[in-house]
mmCIF file of C-alpha atoms in Angstrom:
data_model
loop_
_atom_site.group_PDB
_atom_site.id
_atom_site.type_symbol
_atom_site.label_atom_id
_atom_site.label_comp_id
_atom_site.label_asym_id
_atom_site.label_seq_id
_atom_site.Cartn_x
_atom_site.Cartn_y
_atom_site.Cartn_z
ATOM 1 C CA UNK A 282 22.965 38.591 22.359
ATOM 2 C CA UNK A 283 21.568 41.811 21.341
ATOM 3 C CA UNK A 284 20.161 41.553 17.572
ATOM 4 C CA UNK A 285 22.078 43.247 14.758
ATOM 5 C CA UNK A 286 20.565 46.350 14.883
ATOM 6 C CA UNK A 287 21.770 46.961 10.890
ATOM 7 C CA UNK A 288 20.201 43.839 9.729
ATOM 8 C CA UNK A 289 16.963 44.606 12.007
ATOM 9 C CA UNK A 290 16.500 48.058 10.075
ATOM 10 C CA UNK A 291 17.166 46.420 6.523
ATOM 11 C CA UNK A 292 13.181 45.694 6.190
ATOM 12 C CA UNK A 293 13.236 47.750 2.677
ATOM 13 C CA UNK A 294 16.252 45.478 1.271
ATOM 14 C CA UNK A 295 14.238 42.498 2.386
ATOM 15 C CA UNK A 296 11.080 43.393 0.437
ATOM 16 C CA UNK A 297 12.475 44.359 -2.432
ATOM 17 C CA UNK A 298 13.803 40.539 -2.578
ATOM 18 C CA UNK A 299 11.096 39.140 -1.390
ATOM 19 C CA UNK A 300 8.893 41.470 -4.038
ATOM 20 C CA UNK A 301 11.505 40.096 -6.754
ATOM 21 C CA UNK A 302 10.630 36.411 -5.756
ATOM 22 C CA UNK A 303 7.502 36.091 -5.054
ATOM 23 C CA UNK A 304 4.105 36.602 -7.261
ATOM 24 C CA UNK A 305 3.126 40.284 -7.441
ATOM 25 C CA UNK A 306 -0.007 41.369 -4.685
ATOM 26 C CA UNK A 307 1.057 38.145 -2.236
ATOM 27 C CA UNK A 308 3.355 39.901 0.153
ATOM 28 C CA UNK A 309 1.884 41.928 2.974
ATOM 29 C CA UNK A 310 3.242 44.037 5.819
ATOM 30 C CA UNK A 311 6.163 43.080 7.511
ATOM 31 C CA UNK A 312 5.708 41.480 10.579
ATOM 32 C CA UNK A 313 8.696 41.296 12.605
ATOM 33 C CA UNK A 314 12.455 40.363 12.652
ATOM 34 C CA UNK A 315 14.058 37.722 14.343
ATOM 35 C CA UNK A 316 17.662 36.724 14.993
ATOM 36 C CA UNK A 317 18.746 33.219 13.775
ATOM 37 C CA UNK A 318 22.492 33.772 14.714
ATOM 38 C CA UNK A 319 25.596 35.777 14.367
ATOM 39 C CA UNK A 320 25.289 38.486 12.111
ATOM 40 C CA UNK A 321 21.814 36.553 10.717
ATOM 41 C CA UNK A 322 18.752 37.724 10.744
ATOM 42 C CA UNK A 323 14.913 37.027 9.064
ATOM 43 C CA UNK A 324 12.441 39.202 8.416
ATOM 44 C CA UNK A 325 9.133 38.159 7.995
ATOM 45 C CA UNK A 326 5.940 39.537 6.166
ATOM 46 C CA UNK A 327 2.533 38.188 5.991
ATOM 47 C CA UNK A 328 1.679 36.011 2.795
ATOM 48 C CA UNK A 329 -1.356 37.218 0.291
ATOM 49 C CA UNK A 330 -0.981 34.241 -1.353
ATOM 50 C CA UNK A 331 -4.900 32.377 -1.910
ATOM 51 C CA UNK A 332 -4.483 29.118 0.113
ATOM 52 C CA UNK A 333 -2.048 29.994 2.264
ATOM 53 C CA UNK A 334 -3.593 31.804 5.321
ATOM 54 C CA UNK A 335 -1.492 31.349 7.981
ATOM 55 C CA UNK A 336 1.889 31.473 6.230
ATOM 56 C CA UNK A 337 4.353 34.118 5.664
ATOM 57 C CA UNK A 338 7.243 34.905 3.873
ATOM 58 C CA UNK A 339 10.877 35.420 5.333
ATOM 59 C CA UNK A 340 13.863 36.450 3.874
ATOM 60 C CA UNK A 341 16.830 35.486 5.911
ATOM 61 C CA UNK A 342 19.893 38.334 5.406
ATOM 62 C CA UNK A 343 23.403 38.681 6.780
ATOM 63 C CA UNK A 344 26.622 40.607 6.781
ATOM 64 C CA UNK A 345 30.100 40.209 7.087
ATOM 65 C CA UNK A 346 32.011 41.416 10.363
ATOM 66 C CA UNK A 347 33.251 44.990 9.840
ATOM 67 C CA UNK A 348 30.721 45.335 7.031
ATOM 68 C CA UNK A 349 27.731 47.719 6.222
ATOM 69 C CA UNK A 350 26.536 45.547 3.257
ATOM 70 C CA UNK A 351 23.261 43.440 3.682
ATOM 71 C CA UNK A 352 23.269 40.308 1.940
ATOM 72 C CA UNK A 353 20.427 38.428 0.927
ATOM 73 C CA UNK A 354 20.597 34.513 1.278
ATOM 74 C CA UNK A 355 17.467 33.248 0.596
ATOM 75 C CA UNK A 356 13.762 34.159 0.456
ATOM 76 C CA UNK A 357 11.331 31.127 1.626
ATOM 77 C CA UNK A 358 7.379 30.859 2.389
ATOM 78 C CA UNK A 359 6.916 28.967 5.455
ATOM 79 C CA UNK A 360 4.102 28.259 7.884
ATOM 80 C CA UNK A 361 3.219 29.807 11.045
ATOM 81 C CA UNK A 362 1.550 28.417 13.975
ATOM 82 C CA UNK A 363 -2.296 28.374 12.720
ATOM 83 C CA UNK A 364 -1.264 27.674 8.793
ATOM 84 C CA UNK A 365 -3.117 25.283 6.981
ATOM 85 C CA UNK A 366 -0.654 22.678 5.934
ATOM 86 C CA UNK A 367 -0.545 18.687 4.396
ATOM 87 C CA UNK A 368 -0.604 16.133 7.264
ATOM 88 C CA UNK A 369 2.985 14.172 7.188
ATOM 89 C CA UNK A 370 3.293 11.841 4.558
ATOM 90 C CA UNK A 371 2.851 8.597 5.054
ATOM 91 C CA UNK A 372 3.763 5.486 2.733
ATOM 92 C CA UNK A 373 1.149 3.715 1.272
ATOM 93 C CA UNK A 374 1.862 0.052 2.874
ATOM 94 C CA UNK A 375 0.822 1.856 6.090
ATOM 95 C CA UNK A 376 -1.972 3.994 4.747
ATOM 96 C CA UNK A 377 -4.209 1.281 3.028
ATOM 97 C CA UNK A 378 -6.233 -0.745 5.190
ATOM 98 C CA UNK A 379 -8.004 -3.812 4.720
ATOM 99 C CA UNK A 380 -10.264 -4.045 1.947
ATOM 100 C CA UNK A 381 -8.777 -1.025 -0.376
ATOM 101 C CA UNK A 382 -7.513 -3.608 -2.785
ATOM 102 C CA UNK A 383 -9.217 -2.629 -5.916
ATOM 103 C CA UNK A 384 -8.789 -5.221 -8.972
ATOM 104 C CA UNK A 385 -5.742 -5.006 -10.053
ATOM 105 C CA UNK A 386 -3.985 -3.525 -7.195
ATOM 106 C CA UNK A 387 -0.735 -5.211 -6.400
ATOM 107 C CA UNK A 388 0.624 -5.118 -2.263
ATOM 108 C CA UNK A 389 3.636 -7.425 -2.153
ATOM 109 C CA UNK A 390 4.808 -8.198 1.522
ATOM 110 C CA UNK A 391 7.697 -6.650 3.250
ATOM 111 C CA UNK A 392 11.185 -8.619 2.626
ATOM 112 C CA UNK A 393 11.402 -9.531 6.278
ATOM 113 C CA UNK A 394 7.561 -10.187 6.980
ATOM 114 C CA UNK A 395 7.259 -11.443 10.412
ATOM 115 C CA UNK A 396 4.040 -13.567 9.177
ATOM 116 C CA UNK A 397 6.033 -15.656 6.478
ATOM 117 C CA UNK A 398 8.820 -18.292 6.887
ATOM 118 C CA UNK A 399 10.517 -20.015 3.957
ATOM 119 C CA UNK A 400 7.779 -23.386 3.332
ATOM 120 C CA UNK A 401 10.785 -25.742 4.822
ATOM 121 C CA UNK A 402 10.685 -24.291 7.953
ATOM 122 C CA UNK A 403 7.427 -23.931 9.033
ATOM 123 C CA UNK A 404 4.207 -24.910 7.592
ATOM 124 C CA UNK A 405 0.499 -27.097 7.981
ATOM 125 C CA UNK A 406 2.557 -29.386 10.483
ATOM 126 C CA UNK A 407 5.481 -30.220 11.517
ATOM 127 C CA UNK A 408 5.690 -33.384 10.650
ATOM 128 C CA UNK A 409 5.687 -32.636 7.263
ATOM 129 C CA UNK A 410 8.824 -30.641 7.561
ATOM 130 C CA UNK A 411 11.072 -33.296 5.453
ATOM 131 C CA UNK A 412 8.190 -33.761 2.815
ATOM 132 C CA UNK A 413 8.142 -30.149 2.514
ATOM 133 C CA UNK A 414 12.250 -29.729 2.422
ATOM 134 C CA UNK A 415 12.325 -32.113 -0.351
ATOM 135 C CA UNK A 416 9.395 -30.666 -2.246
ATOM 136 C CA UNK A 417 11.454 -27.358 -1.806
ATOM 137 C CA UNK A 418 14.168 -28.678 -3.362
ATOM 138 C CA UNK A 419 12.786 -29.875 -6.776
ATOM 139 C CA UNK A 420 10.648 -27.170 -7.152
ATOM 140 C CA UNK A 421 7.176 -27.924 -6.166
ATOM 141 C CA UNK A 422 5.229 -26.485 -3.485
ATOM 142 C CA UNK A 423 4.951 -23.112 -1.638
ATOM 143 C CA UNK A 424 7.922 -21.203 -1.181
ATOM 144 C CA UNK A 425 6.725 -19.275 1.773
ATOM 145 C CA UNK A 426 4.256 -20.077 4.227
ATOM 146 C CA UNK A 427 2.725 -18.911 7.383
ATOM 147 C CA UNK A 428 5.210 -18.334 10.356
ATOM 148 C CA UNK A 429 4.103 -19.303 14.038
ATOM 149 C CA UNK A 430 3.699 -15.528 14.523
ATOM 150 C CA UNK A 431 1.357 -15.279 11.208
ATOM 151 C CA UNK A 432 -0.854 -18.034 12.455
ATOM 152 C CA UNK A 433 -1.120 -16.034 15.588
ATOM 153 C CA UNK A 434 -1.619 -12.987 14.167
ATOM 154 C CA UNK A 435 -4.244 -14.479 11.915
ATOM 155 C CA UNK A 436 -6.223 -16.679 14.881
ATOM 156 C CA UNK A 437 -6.440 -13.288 17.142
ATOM 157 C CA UNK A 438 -7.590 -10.867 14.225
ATOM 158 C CA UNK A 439 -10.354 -14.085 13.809
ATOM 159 C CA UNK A 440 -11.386 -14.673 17.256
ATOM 160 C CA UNK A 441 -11.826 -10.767 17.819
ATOM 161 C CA UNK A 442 -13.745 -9.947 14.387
ATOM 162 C CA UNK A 443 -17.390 -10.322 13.427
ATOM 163 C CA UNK A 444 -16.750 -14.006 12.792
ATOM 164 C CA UNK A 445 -16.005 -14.310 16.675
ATOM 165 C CA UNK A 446 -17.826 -15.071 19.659
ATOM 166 C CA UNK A 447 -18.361 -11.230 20.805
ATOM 167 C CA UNK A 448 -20.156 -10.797 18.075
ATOM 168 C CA UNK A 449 -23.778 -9.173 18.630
ATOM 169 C CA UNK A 450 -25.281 -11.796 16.305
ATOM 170 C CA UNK A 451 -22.860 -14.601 18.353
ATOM 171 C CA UNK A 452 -24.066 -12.676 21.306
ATOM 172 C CA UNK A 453 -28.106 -14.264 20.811
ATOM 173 C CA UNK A 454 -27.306 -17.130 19.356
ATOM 174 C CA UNK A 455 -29.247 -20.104 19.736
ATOM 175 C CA UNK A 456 -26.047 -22.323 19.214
ATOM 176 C CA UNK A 457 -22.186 -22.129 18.453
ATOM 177 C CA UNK A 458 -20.532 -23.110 15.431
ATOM 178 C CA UNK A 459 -18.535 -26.060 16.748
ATOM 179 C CA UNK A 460 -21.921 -28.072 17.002
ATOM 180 C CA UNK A 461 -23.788 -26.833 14.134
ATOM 181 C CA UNK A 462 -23.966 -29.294 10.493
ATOM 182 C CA UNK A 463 -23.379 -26.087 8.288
ATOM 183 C CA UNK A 464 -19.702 -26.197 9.719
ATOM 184 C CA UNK A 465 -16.634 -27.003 7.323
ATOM 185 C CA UNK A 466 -13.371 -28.814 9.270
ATOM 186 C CA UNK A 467 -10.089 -27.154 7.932
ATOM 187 C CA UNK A 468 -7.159 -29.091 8.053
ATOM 188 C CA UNK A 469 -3.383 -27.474 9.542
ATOM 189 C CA UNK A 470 -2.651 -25.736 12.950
ATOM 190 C CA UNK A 471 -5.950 -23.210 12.322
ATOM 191 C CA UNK A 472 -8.468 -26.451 12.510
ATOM 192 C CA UNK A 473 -8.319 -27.199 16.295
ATOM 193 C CA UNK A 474 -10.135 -23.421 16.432
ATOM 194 C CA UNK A 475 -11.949 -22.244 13.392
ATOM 195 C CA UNK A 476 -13.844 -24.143 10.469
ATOM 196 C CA UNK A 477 -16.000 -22.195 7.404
ATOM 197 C CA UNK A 478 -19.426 -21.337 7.000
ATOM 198 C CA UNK A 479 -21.418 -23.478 4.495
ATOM 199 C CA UNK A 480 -24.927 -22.134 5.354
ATOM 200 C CA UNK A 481 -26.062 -20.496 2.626
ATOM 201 C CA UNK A 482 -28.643 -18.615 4.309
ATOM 202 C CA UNK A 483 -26.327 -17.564 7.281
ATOM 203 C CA UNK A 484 -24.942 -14.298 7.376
ATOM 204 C CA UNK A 485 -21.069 -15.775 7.560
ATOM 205 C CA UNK A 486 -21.747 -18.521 4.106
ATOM 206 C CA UNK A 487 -18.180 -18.955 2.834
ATOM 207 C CA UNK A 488 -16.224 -16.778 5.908
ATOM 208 C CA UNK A 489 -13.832 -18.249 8.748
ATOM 209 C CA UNK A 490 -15.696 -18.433 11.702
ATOM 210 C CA UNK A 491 -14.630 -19.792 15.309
ATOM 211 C CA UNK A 492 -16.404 -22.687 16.857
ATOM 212 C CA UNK A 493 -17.695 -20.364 19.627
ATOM 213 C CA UNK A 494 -19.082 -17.937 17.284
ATOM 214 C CA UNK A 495 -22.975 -18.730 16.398
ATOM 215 C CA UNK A 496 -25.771 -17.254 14.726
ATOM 216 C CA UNK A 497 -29.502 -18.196 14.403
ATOM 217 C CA UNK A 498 -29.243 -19.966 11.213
ATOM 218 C CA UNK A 499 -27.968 -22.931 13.311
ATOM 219 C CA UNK A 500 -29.102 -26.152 12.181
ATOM 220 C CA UNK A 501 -30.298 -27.379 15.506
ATOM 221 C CA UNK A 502 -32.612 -24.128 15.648
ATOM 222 C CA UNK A 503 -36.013 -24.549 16.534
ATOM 223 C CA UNK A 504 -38.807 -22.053 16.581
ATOM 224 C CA UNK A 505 -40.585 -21.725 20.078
ATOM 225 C CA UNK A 506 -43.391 -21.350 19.069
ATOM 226 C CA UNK A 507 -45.505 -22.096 16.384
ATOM 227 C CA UNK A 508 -45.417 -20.516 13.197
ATOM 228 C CA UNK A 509 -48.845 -20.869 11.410
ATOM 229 C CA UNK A 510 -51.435 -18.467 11.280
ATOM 230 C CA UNK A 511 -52.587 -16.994 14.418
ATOM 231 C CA UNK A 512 -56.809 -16.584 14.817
ATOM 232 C CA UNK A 513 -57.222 -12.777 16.041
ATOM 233 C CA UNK A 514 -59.947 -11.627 18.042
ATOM 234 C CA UNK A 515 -62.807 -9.556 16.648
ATOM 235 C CA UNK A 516 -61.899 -5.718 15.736
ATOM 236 C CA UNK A 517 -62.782 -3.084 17.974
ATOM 237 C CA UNK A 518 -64.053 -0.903 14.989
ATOM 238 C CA UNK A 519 -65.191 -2.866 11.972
ATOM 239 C CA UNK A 520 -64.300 -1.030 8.293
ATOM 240 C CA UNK A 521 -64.323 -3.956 6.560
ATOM 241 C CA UNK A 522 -67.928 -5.274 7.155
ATOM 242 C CA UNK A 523 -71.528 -4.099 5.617
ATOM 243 C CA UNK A 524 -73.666 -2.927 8.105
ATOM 244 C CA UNK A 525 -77.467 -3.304 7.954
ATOM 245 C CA UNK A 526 -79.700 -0.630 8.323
ATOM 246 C CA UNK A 527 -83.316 -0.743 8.711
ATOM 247 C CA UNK A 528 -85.361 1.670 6.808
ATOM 248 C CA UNK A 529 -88.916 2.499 7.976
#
């Protein structure tokens, strides 16, 4: 379909509403017009405006069938194919990462949380279930507590981190967690896997770490050699020394 050839040549009625609208000195020359439909057309002009290279202003018009009259429906600044523009928005739940939590920050979890079960259904074992169902019902305990999936979740995120056993510090280690002293046992479904750190001179102290992970703060480490002072042989060039010098 052939574009309206009335609405094509209607590029002074355009600017004057596009002049009306916008702020004065931010509309430019007219770049071109482009059907959108019957009796529709847009005509676009370059945008002035600081901060917006890239984008230009269109001002869609129209007329009725049998009609000479241009109408003006709207006037918008949009942006072309090399404008500057804001990336999509994206909520906050999936923007922060771990770590952002600043005091005071607050990050509830989502209603249907794959990683949490109500506490009678799941829990440290399952054969605490009824213990748990009655402490449910008057009121004590956790209301929510890790689901199968969580634990999961959790144990990979673990295994894979710095407190794992590809670790580059793991990677030299002189033994693995499991068999060193500074080790903590946990107790539930995690303990079979992972204990805590109680070296204080390790780099993990205090973290989650899996038996396989290691370090050399290991408390079956031995040096392999000795560690006292070391007699060096004479210096090549001596600046330290007084030399004697016979005078005749």
């Amino acid at each position: 379909m052939p574009i309206d050839e009335q609405l094509a040549a209607a590029v002074d009625v355009a600017r004057a509403a596009v002049d009306e609208a916008a702020d004065a000195g931010t509309v430019g020359d007219h770049v071109r017009a482009v059907e959108d439909g019957d009796r529709l057309v847009s005509h676009h002009f370059t945008c002035l405006k600081a901060g917006y290279e890239g984008w230009y202003w269109s001002v869609s018009v129209s007329r009725a069938p049998d009609s000479d009259r241009v109408t003006i429906n709207d006037v918008v600044l949009l942006p072309g194919d090399e404008a500057i523009v804001a990336p999509a928005w994206t909520p906050y739940k999936e923007r922060i990462r771990p770590g952002d939590l600043s005091p005071g920050d607050v990050l509830p979890p989502d209603e249907d949380d794959i990683r949490l079960v109500p506490s009678w259904s799941a829990g440290d074992g399952d054969e605490q279930a009824p213990d748990r169902f009655f402490a449910r019902e008057v009121g004590l305990g956790r209301e929510w507590v890790l689901s199968f999936e969580g634990r999961e979740l959790a144990a990979d995120r673990w295994q894979e981190g710095e407190q794992g056993p590809d670790a580059a510090i793991a990677q030299q280690a002189s033994g693995v967690c499991h068999s060193c002293g500074f080790m903590v046992s946990l107790a539930g479904p995690l303990s079979e896997r992972f204990g805590v750190c109680a070296n204080g001179m390790a780099n993990d102290d205090g973290k989650v770490v899996s038996f396989d992970h290691g370090c050399g703060a290991h408390s079956g480490a031995r040096l392999s050699r000795s560690a006292s002072a070391q007699a060096l042989p004479p210096p090549v060039f001596d600046t330290v020394g007084v030399d004697e010098v016979e005078h005749f």
